[in-house]
PDB file of C-alpha atoms in Angstrom:
ATOM      1  CA  UNK I   1      23.641  -1.203  19.486  1.00  0.00           C
ATOM      2  CA  UNK I   2      22.120  -0.083  16.242  1.00  0.00           C
ATOM      3  CA  UNK I   3      23.623  -0.542  12.809  1.00  0.00           C
ATOM      4  CA  UNK I   4      22.857  -0.280   9.108  1.00  0.00           C
ATOM      5  CA  UNK I   5      24.066  -2.434   6.239  1.00  0.00           C
ATOM      6  CA  UNK I   6      24.132  -1.138   2.695  1.00  0.00           C
ATOM      7  CA  UNK I   7      24.179  -4.221   0.559  1.00  0.00           C
ATOM      8  CA  UNK I   8      25.787  -2.714  -2.538  1.00  0.00           C
ATOM      9  CA  UNK I   9      28.908  -0.601  -2.541  1.00  0.00           C
ATOM     10  CA  UNK I  10      28.363   0.381  -6.186  1.00  0.00           C
ATOM     11  CA  UNK I  11      25.252   0.518  -8.372  1.00  0.00           C
ATOM     12  CA  UNK I  12      25.241   1.459 -12.045  1.00  0.00           C
ATOM     13  CA  UNK I  13      22.057   2.305 -13.967  1.00  0.00           C
ATOM     14  CA  UNK I  14      21.228   3.865 -17.307  1.00  0.00           C
ATOM     15  CA  UNK I  15      19.609   7.273 -17.406  1.00  0.00           C
ATOM     16  CA  UNK I  16      15.832   6.925 -17.364  1.00  0.00           C
ATOM     17  CA  UNK I  17      15.803   3.513 -15.678  1.00  0.00           C
ATOM     18  CA  UNK I  18      14.741   2.799 -12.073  1.00  0.00           C
ATOM     19  CA  UNK I  19      17.099   3.094  -9.127  1.00  0.00           C
ATOM     20  CA  UNK I  20      17.162   0.722  -6.150  1.00  0.00           C
ATOM     21  CA  UNK I  21      19.648   1.220  -3.310  1.00  0.00           C
ATOM     22  CA  UNK I  22      19.308  -1.365  -0.566  1.00  0.00           C
ATOM     23  CA  UNK I  23      19.589  -0.852   3.176  1.00  0.00           C
ATOM     24  CA  UNK I  24      18.944  -3.113   6.150  1.00  0.00           C
ATOM     25  CA  UNK I  25      18.988  -1.869   9.717  1.00  0.00           C
ATOM     26  CA  UNK I  26      19.352  -3.306  13.160  1.00  0.00           C
ATOM     27  CA  UNK I  27      17.817  -1.524  16.131  1.00  0.00           C
ATOM     28  CA  UNK I  28      16.498  -2.631  19.477  1.00  0.00           C
ATOM     29  CA  UNK I  29      13.566  -0.208  19.318  1.00  0.00           C
ATOM     30  CA  UNK I  30      11.574   1.744  16.786  1.00  0.00           C
ATOM     31  CA  UNK I  31      14.258   3.416  14.707  1.00  0.00           C
ATOM     32  CA  UNK I  32      14.552   6.810  13.048  1.00  0.00           C
ATOM     33  CA  UNK I  33      16.029   6.248   9.592  1.00  0.00           C
ATOM     34  CA  UNK I  34      17.419   8.640   7.022  1.00  0.00           C
ATOM     35  CA  UNK I  35      18.913   8.646   3.561  1.00  0.00           C
ATOM     36  CA  UNK I  36      21.573  11.255   2.833  1.00  0.00           C
ATOM     37  CA  UNK I  37      23.298  12.000  -0.478  1.00  0.00           C
ATOM     38  CA  UNK I  38      26.853  13.272  -0.915  1.00  0.00           C
ATOM     39  CA  UNK I  39      27.984  14.802  -4.175  1.00  0.00           C
ATOM     40  CA  UNK I  40      31.738  15.056  -4.864  1.00  0.00           C
ATOM     41  CA  UNK I  41      33.540  17.495  -2.566  1.00  0.00           C
ATOM     42  CA  UNK I  42      30.290  18.406  -0.866  1.00  0.00           C
ATOM     43  CA  UNK I  43      28.655  17.804   2.483  1.00  0.00           C
ATOM     44  CA  UNK I  44      25.734  15.508   3.047  1.00  0.00           C
ATOM     45  CA  UNK I  45      22.234  16.514   2.024  1.00  0.00           C
ATOM     46  CA  UNK I  46      19.093  14.984   3.516  1.00  0.00           C
ATOM     47  CA  UNK I  47      17.004  13.078   0.968  1.00  0.00           C
ATOM     48  CA  UNK I  48      14.283  11.787   3.261  1.00  0.00           C
ATOM     49  CA  UNK I  49      13.542  10.576   6.789  1.00  0.00           C
ATOM     50  CA  UNK I  50      11.370   7.986   8.491  1.00  0.00           C
ATOM     51  CA  UNK I  51      10.246   8.654  12.053  1.00  0.00           C
ATOM     52  CA  UNK I  52       7.417   6.140  12.688  1.00  0.00           C
ATOM     53  CA  UNK I  53       4.735   7.921  10.685  1.00  0.00           C
ATOM     54  CA  UNK I  54       3.848   6.675   7.174  1.00  0.00           C
ATOM     55  CA  UNK I  55       5.935   3.696   6.090  1.00  0.00           C
ATOM     56  CA  UNK I  56       6.319   5.041   2.531  1.00  0.00           C
ATOM     57  CA  UNK I  57       8.391   8.195   2.733  1.00  0.00           C
ATOM     58  CA  UNK I  58       8.753  10.657  -0.116  1.00  0.00           C
ATOM     59  CA  UNK I  59      11.861  12.777  -0.362  1.00  0.00           C
ATOM     60  CA  UNK I  60      13.467  15.332  -2.604  1.00  0.00           C
ATOM     61  CA  UNK I  61      14.347  14.891  -6.289  1.00  0.00           C
ATOM     62  CA  UNK I  62      11.803  12.096  -6.809  1.00  0.00           C
ATOM     63  CA  UNK I  63      13.329   9.658  -4.323  1.00  0.00           C
ATOM     64  CA  UNK I  64      11.268   7.594  -1.912  1.00  0.00           C
ATOM     65  CA  UNK I  65      11.885   4.822   0.596  1.00  0.00           C
ATOM     66  CA  UNK I  66       9.701   2.203   2.222  1.00  0.00           C
ATOM     67  CA  UNK I  67      10.131   1.138   5.837  1.00  0.00           C
ATOM     68  CA  UNK I  68       9.474  -2.606   6.203  1.00  0.00           C
ATOM     69  CA  UNK I  69       9.696  -3.701   9.813  1.00  0.00           C
ATOM     70  CA  UNK I  70       9.272  -7.415   9.017  1.00  0.00           C
ATOM     71  CA  UNK I  71      12.271  -7.274   6.691  1.00  0.00           C
ATOM     72  CA  UNK I  72      14.207  -4.642   8.712  1.00  0.00           C
ATOM     73  CA  UNK I  73      14.720  -2.813   5.440  1.00  0.00           C
ATOM     74  CA  UNK I  74      14.612   0.794   4.260  1.00  0.00           C
ATOM     75  CA  UNK I  75      15.424   0.630   0.540  1.00  0.00           C
ATOM     76  CA  UNK I  76      15.710   3.823  -1.517  1.00  0.00           C
ATOM     77  CA  UNK I  77      14.064   3.979  -4.940  1.00  0.00           C
ATOM     78  CA  UNK I  78      13.523   6.362  -7.810  1.00  0.00           C
ATOM     79  CA  UNK I  79      11.448   5.563 -10.905  1.00  0.00           C
ATOM     80  CA  UNK I  80      13.753   7.208 -13.412  1.00  0.00           C
ATOM     81  CA  UNK I  81      17.436   8.037 -12.893  1.00  0.00           C
ATOM     82  CA  UNK I  82      18.934  11.321 -14.004  1.00  0.00           C
ATOM     83  CA  UNK I  83      22.589  12.059 -14.647  1.00  0.00           C
ATOM     84  CA  UNK I  84      22.574  14.488 -11.716  1.00  0.00           C
ATOM     85  CA  UNK I  85      21.705  11.604  -9.352  1.00  0.00           C
ATOM     86  CA  UNK I  86      25.251  10.252  -9.623  1.00  0.00           C
ATOM     87  CA  UNK I  87      26.628  10.523  -6.077  1.00  0.00           C
ATOM     88  CA  UNK I  88      27.317   8.602  -2.871  1.00  0.00           C
ATOM     89  CA  UNK I  89      24.224   7.603  -0.869  1.00  0.00           C
ATOM     90  CA  UNK I  90      24.213   6.839   2.838  1.00  0.00           C
ATOM     91  CA  UNK I  91      21.564   5.004   4.839  1.00  0.00           C
ATOM     92  CA  UNK I  92      21.581   6.237   8.433  1.00  0.00           C
ATOM     93  CA  UNK I  93      19.956   5.179  11.705  1.00  0.00           C
ATOM     94  CA  UNK I  94      19.563   7.741  14.466  1.00  0.00           C
ATOM     95  CA  UNK I  95      19.544   7.228  18.218  1.00  0.00           C
ATOM     96  CA  UNK I  96      18.399   9.996  20.532  1.00  0.00           C
ATOM     97  CA  UNK I  97      20.880  10.958  23.240  1.00  0.00           C
ATOM     98  CA  UNK I  98      19.257  13.515  25.478  1.00  0.00           C
ATOM     99  CA  UNK I  99      19.552  16.793  23.584  1.00  0.00           C
ATOM    100  CA  UNK I 100      21.484  15.331  20.652  1.00  0.00           C
ATOM    101  CA  UNK I 101      21.209  12.458  18.200  1.00  0.00           C
ATOM    102  CA  UNK I 102      23.857   9.902  17.393  1.00  0.00           C
ATOM    103  CA  UNK I 103      23.860   8.981  13.702  1.00  0.00           C
ATOM    104  CA  UNK I 104      25.229   5.604  12.654  1.00  0.00           C
ATOM    105  CA  UNK I 105      26.075   5.536   8.946  1.00  0.00           C
ATOM    106  CA  UNK I 106      26.107   2.707   6.470  1.00  0.00           C
ATOM    107  CA  UNK I 107      29.214   2.251   4.351  1.00  0.00           C
ATOM    108  CA  UNK I 108      27.626   4.066   1.428  1.00  0.00           C
ATOM    109  CA  UNK I 109      26.521   3.129  -2.085  1.00  0.00           C
ATOM    110  CA  UNK I 110      28.043   4.884  -5.056  1.00  0.00           C
ATOM    111  CA  UNK I 111      25.427   5.427  -7.751  1.00  0.00           C
ATOM    112  CA  UNK I 112      26.703   5.722 -11.297  1.00  0.00           C
ATOM    113  CA  UNK I 113      24.319   6.887 -14.035  1.00  0.00           C
ATOM    114  CA  UNK I 114      25.261   6.221 -17.653  1.00  0.00           C
ATOM    115  CA  UNK I 115      23.823   7.513 -20.908  1.00  0.00           C
TER     116      UNK I 115
ATOM    117  CA  UNK N   1      23.348  32.041   2.560  1.00  0.00           C
ATOM    118  CA  UNK N   2      25.461  29.143   3.788  1.00  0.00           C
ATOM    119  CA  UNK N   3      23.678  27.383   6.639  1.00  0.00           C
ATOM    120  CA  UNK N   4      26.666  25.472   8.073  1.00  0.00           C
ATOM    121  CA  UNK N   5      30.049  26.864   7.108  1.00  0.00           C
ATOM    122  CA  UNK N   6      33.472  25.425   7.874  1.00  0.00           C
ATOM    123  CA  UNK N   7      36.895  26.969   7.502  1.00  0.00           C
ATOM    124  CA  UNK N   8      39.296  26.185   6.075  1.00  0.00           C
ATOM    125  CA  UNK N   9      38.070  24.038   3.197  1.00  0.00           C
ATOM    126  CA  UNK N  10      41.518  22.517   2.719  1.00  0.00           C
ATOM    127  CA  UNK N  11      44.255  22.104   5.315  1.00  0.00           C
ATOM    128  CA  UNK N  12      47.673  20.682   4.480  1.00  0.00           C
ATOM    129  CA  UNK N  13      50.160  20.483   7.315  1.00  0.00           C
ATOM    130  CA  UNK N  14      52.999  18.450   8.729  1.00  0.00           C
ATOM    131  CA  UNK N  15      52.933  15.716  11.311  1.00  0.00           C
ATOM    132  CA  UNK N  16      53.256  17.015  14.859  1.00  0.00           C
ATOM    133  CA  UNK N  17      51.645  20.382  14.188  1.00  0.00           C
ATOM    134  CA  UNK N  18      48.573  21.759  15.967  1.00  0.00           C
ATOM    135  CA  UNK N  19      45.637  22.987  13.890  1.00  0.00           C
ATOM    136  CA  UNK N  20      42.062  24.202  14.311  1.00  0.00           C
ATOM    137  CA  UNK N  21      38.947  23.926  12.170  1.00  0.00           C
ATOM    138  CA  UNK N  22      36.111  26.374  12.672  1.00  0.00           C
ATOM    139  CA  UNK N  23      32.392  25.798  12.207  1.00  0.00           C
ATOM    140  CA  UNK N  24      29.489  28.208  12.321  1.00  0.00           C
ATOM    141  CA  UNK N  25      25.779  27.674  11.720  1.00  0.00           C
ATOM    142  CA  UNK N  26      23.171  30.360  11.085  1.00  0.00           C
ATOM    143  CA  UNK N  27      20.138  28.092  11.401  1.00  0.00           C
ATOM    144  CA  UNK N  28      19.461  28.892  15.043  1.00  0.00           C
ATOM    145  CA  UNK N  29      20.035  25.236  15.988  1.00  0.00           C
ATOM    146  CA  UNK N  30      20.988  24.230  19.518  1.00  0.00           C
ATOM    147  CA  UNK N  31      23.004  21.114  18.705  1.00  0.00           C
ATOM    148  CA  UNK N  32      26.221  20.825  16.700  1.00  0.00           C
ATOM    149  CA  UNK N  33      28.381  17.864  15.703  1.00  0.00           C
ATOM    150  CA  UNK N  34      31.760  16.871  14.332  1.00  0.00           C
ATOM    151  CA  UNK N  35      32.174  13.844  12.065  1.00  0.00           C
ATOM    152  CA  UNK N  36      35.233  12.210  10.493  1.00  0.00           C
ATOM    153  CA  UNK N  37      35.052  10.676   7.004  1.00  0.00           C
ATOM    154  CA  UNK N  38      37.953   8.378   6.147  1.00  0.00           C
ATOM    155  CA  UNK N  39      39.434   7.562   2.759  1.00  0.00           C
ATOM    156  CA  UNK N  40      36.822   4.829   2.217  1.00  0.00           C
ATOM    157  CA  UNK N  41      34.066   7.405   2.779  1.00  0.00           C
ATOM    158  CA  UNK N  42      33.041   5.876   6.116  1.00  0.00           C
ATOM    159  CA  UNK N  43      31.503   8.506   8.408  1.00  0.00           C
ATOM    160  CA  UNK N  44      31.740   8.367  12.178  1.00  0.00           C
ATOM    161  CA  UNK N  45      30.560  10.797  14.816  1.00  0.00           C
ATOM    162  CA  UNK N  46      33.217  12.348  17.022  1.00  0.00           C
ATOM    163  CA  UNK N  47      31.496  14.914  19.244  1.00  0.00           C
ATOM    164  CA  UNK N  48      28.196  16.647  19.845  1.00  0.00           C
ATOM    165  CA  UNK N  49      27.418  19.815  21.778  1.00  0.00           C
ATOM    166  CA  UNK N  50      24.053  21.224  22.785  1.00  0.00           C
ATOM    167  CA  UNK N  51      24.057  24.893  23.718  1.00  0.00           C
ATOM    168  CA  UNK N  52      27.765  24.768  24.642  1.00  0.00           C
ATOM    169  CA  UNK N  53      27.432  21.535  26.653  1.00  0.00           C
ATOM    170  CA  UNK N  54      29.224  18.330  25.563  1.00  0.00           C
ATOM    171  CA  UNK N  55      26.626  15.609  24.930  1.00  0.00           C
ATOM    172  CA  UNK N  56      28.383  12.971  22.815  1.00  0.00           C
ATOM    173  CA  UNK N  57      32.081  12.078  22.994  1.00  0.00           C
ATOM    174  CA  UNK N  58      32.897   8.975  20.972  1.00  0.00           C
ATOM    175  CA  UNK N  59      36.228   7.266  21.684  1.00  0.00           C
ATOM    176  CA  UNK N  60      38.294  10.036  20.195  1.00  0.00           C
ATOM    177  CA  UNK N  61      41.968  10.564  21.163  1.00  0.00           C
ATOM    178  CA  UNK N  62      42.340  13.415  23.622  1.00  0.00           C
ATOM    179  CA  UNK N  63      44.506  15.200  21.029  1.00  0.00           C
ATOM    180  CA  UNK N  64      41.121  16.277  19.631  1.00  0.00           C
ATOM    181  CA  UNK N  65      39.440  18.987  21.672  1.00  0.00           C
ATOM    182  CA  UNK N  66      36.146  20.594  20.635  1.00  0.00           C
ATOM    183  CA  UNK N  67      35.307  24.066  21.829  1.00  0.00           C
ATOM    184  CA  UNK N  68      31.910  25.751  21.697  1.00  0.00           C
ATOM    185  CA  UNK N  69      32.064  29.461  22.544  1.00  0.00           C
ATOM    186  CA  UNK N  70      28.334  29.818  21.851  1.00  0.00           C
ATOM    187  CA  UNK N  71      25.593  27.650  20.413  1.00  0.00           C
ATOM    188  CA  UNK N  72      26.252  28.850  16.847  1.00  0.00           C
ATOM    189  CA  UNK N  73      29.918  27.815  16.827  1.00  0.00           C
ATOM    190  CA  UNK N  74      31.729  24.532  17.370  1.00  0.00           C
ATOM    191  CA  UNK N  75      35.458  24.515  16.667  1.00  0.00           C
ATOM    192  CA  UNK N  76      37.771  21.521  16.565  1.00  0.00           C
ATOM    193  CA  UNK N  77      41.368  21.776  17.740  1.00  0.00           C
ATOM    194  CA  UNK N  78      43.799  18.974  17.017  1.00  0.00           C
ATOM    195  CA  UNK N  79      47.166  18.689  18.771  1.00  0.00           C
ATOM    196  CA  UNK N  80      50.219  16.759  17.579  1.00  0.00           C
ATOM    197  CA  UNK N  81      48.741  15.778  14.238  1.00  0.00           C
ATOM    198  CA  UNK N  82      49.396  12.219  13.042  1.00  0.00           C
ATOM    199  CA  UNK N  83      49.270  10.647   9.587  1.00  0.00           C
ATOM    200  CA  UNK N  84      46.067   8.801  10.533  1.00  0.00           C
ATOM    201  CA  UNK N  85      44.292  12.102  11.119  1.00  0.00           C
ATOM    202  CA  UNK N  86      44.160  12.671   7.363  1.00  0.00           C
ATOM    203  CA  UNK N  87      40.455  12.689   6.531  1.00  0.00           C
ATOM    204  CA  UNK N  88      37.538  14.935   5.735  1.00  0.00           C
ATOM    205  CA  UNK N  89      35.989  16.488   8.821  1.00  0.00           C
ATOM    206  CA  UNK N  90      32.334  17.514   8.672  1.00  0.00           C
ATOM    207  CA  UNK N  91      30.461  19.834  10.968  1.00  0.00           C
ATOM    208  CA  UNK N  92      26.688  19.500  11.293  1.00  0.00           C
ATOM    209  CA  UNK N  93      23.829  21.001  13.270  1.00  0.00           C
ATOM    210  CA  UNK N  94      20.289  20.042  14.233  1.00  0.00           C
ATOM    211  CA  UNK N  95      17.430  21.258  16.345  1.00  0.00           C
ATOM    212  CA  UNK N  96      17.293  18.477  18.944  1.00  0.00           C
ATOM    213  CA  UNK N  97      15.680  19.766  22.110  1.00  0.00           C
ATOM    214  CA  UNK N  98      12.742  19.370  24.407  1.00  0.00           C
ATOM    215  CA  UNK N  99      12.707  15.611  23.952  1.00  0.00           C
ATOM    216  CA  UNK N 100      12.480  15.930  20.163  1.00  0.00           C
ATOM    217  CA  UNK N 101      15.626  14.122  19.126  1.00  0.00           C
ATOM    218  CA  UNK N 102      16.423  12.374  15.841  1.00  0.00           C
ATOM    219  CA  UNK N 103      15.935  15.591  13.889  1.00  0.00           C
ATOM    220  CA  UNK N 104      17.638  15.879  10.478  1.00  0.00           C
ATOM    221  CA  UNK N 105      21.173  17.178  10.583  1.00  0.00           C
ATOM    222  CA  UNK N 106      22.490  19.873   8.262  1.00  0.00           C
ATOM    223  CA  UNK N 107      26.079  19.397   7.124  1.00  0.00           C
ATOM    224  CA  UNK N 108      28.836  21.745   6.100  1.00  0.00           C
ATOM    225  CA  UNK N 109      30.917  21.075   2.979  1.00  0.00           C
ATOM    226  CA  UNK N 110      33.782  19.558   4.933  1.00  0.00           C
ATOM    227  CA  UNK N 111      37.425  20.335   5.692  1.00  0.00           C
ATOM    228  CA  UNK N 112      39.935  18.169   3.859  1.00  0.00           C
ATOM    229  CA  UNK N 113      42.887  17.626   6.194  1.00  0.00           C
ATOM    230  CA  UNK N 114      46.083  16.188   4.727  1.00  0.00           C
ATOM    231  CA  UNK N 115      49.046  15.349   6.930  1.00  0.00           C
ATOM    232  CA  UNK N 116      52.447  15.243   5.243  1.00  0.00           C
TER     233      UNK N 116
END
């Protein structure tokens, strides 16, 4: 069975400083990994995805993530935080099931951005 | 244009009632999903349909019955509502077909269900 572990339930950064949200995965084969963001009272929005192409993945809003197989990690980073980045972030591993995909979510990391 | 839309946005009802949540997507996707997000924000898949066929059914009480009249709609009917059903329910869709799975999923804004 596959799983993801988000190591921090809450991260607080100052505006303009770097963001690091950590994620480790467990999968018996080459995984498909995603980061989604959820703003208050909203659905989930895709930030970026890794599907066995380049190991450094660039996403929307300046976010990127690096797939490291040796460390089974897929950490999300951004060079400079903005107030609008404050939200809940989910690391997700996907498993293909015929004509559908089963997503397994991490427990989420709440990002707080302060002035 | 809303890609994945759910109705209602809020649903407050009493224990024992039966209720339905509707979901529609205008993305032309073949696969649709229902997820439950609990009070600790943990998300778990419930069901998935591809072109009206049930693909994923994850240990969900049989009080929950999904219905897909066509590939653009996936509704969720819940019988005999219980306190533990209080959660946010999200609908999603993706274009998983022809062996190309693990495609990004597009989510609706959720339906907040509160059981009194």
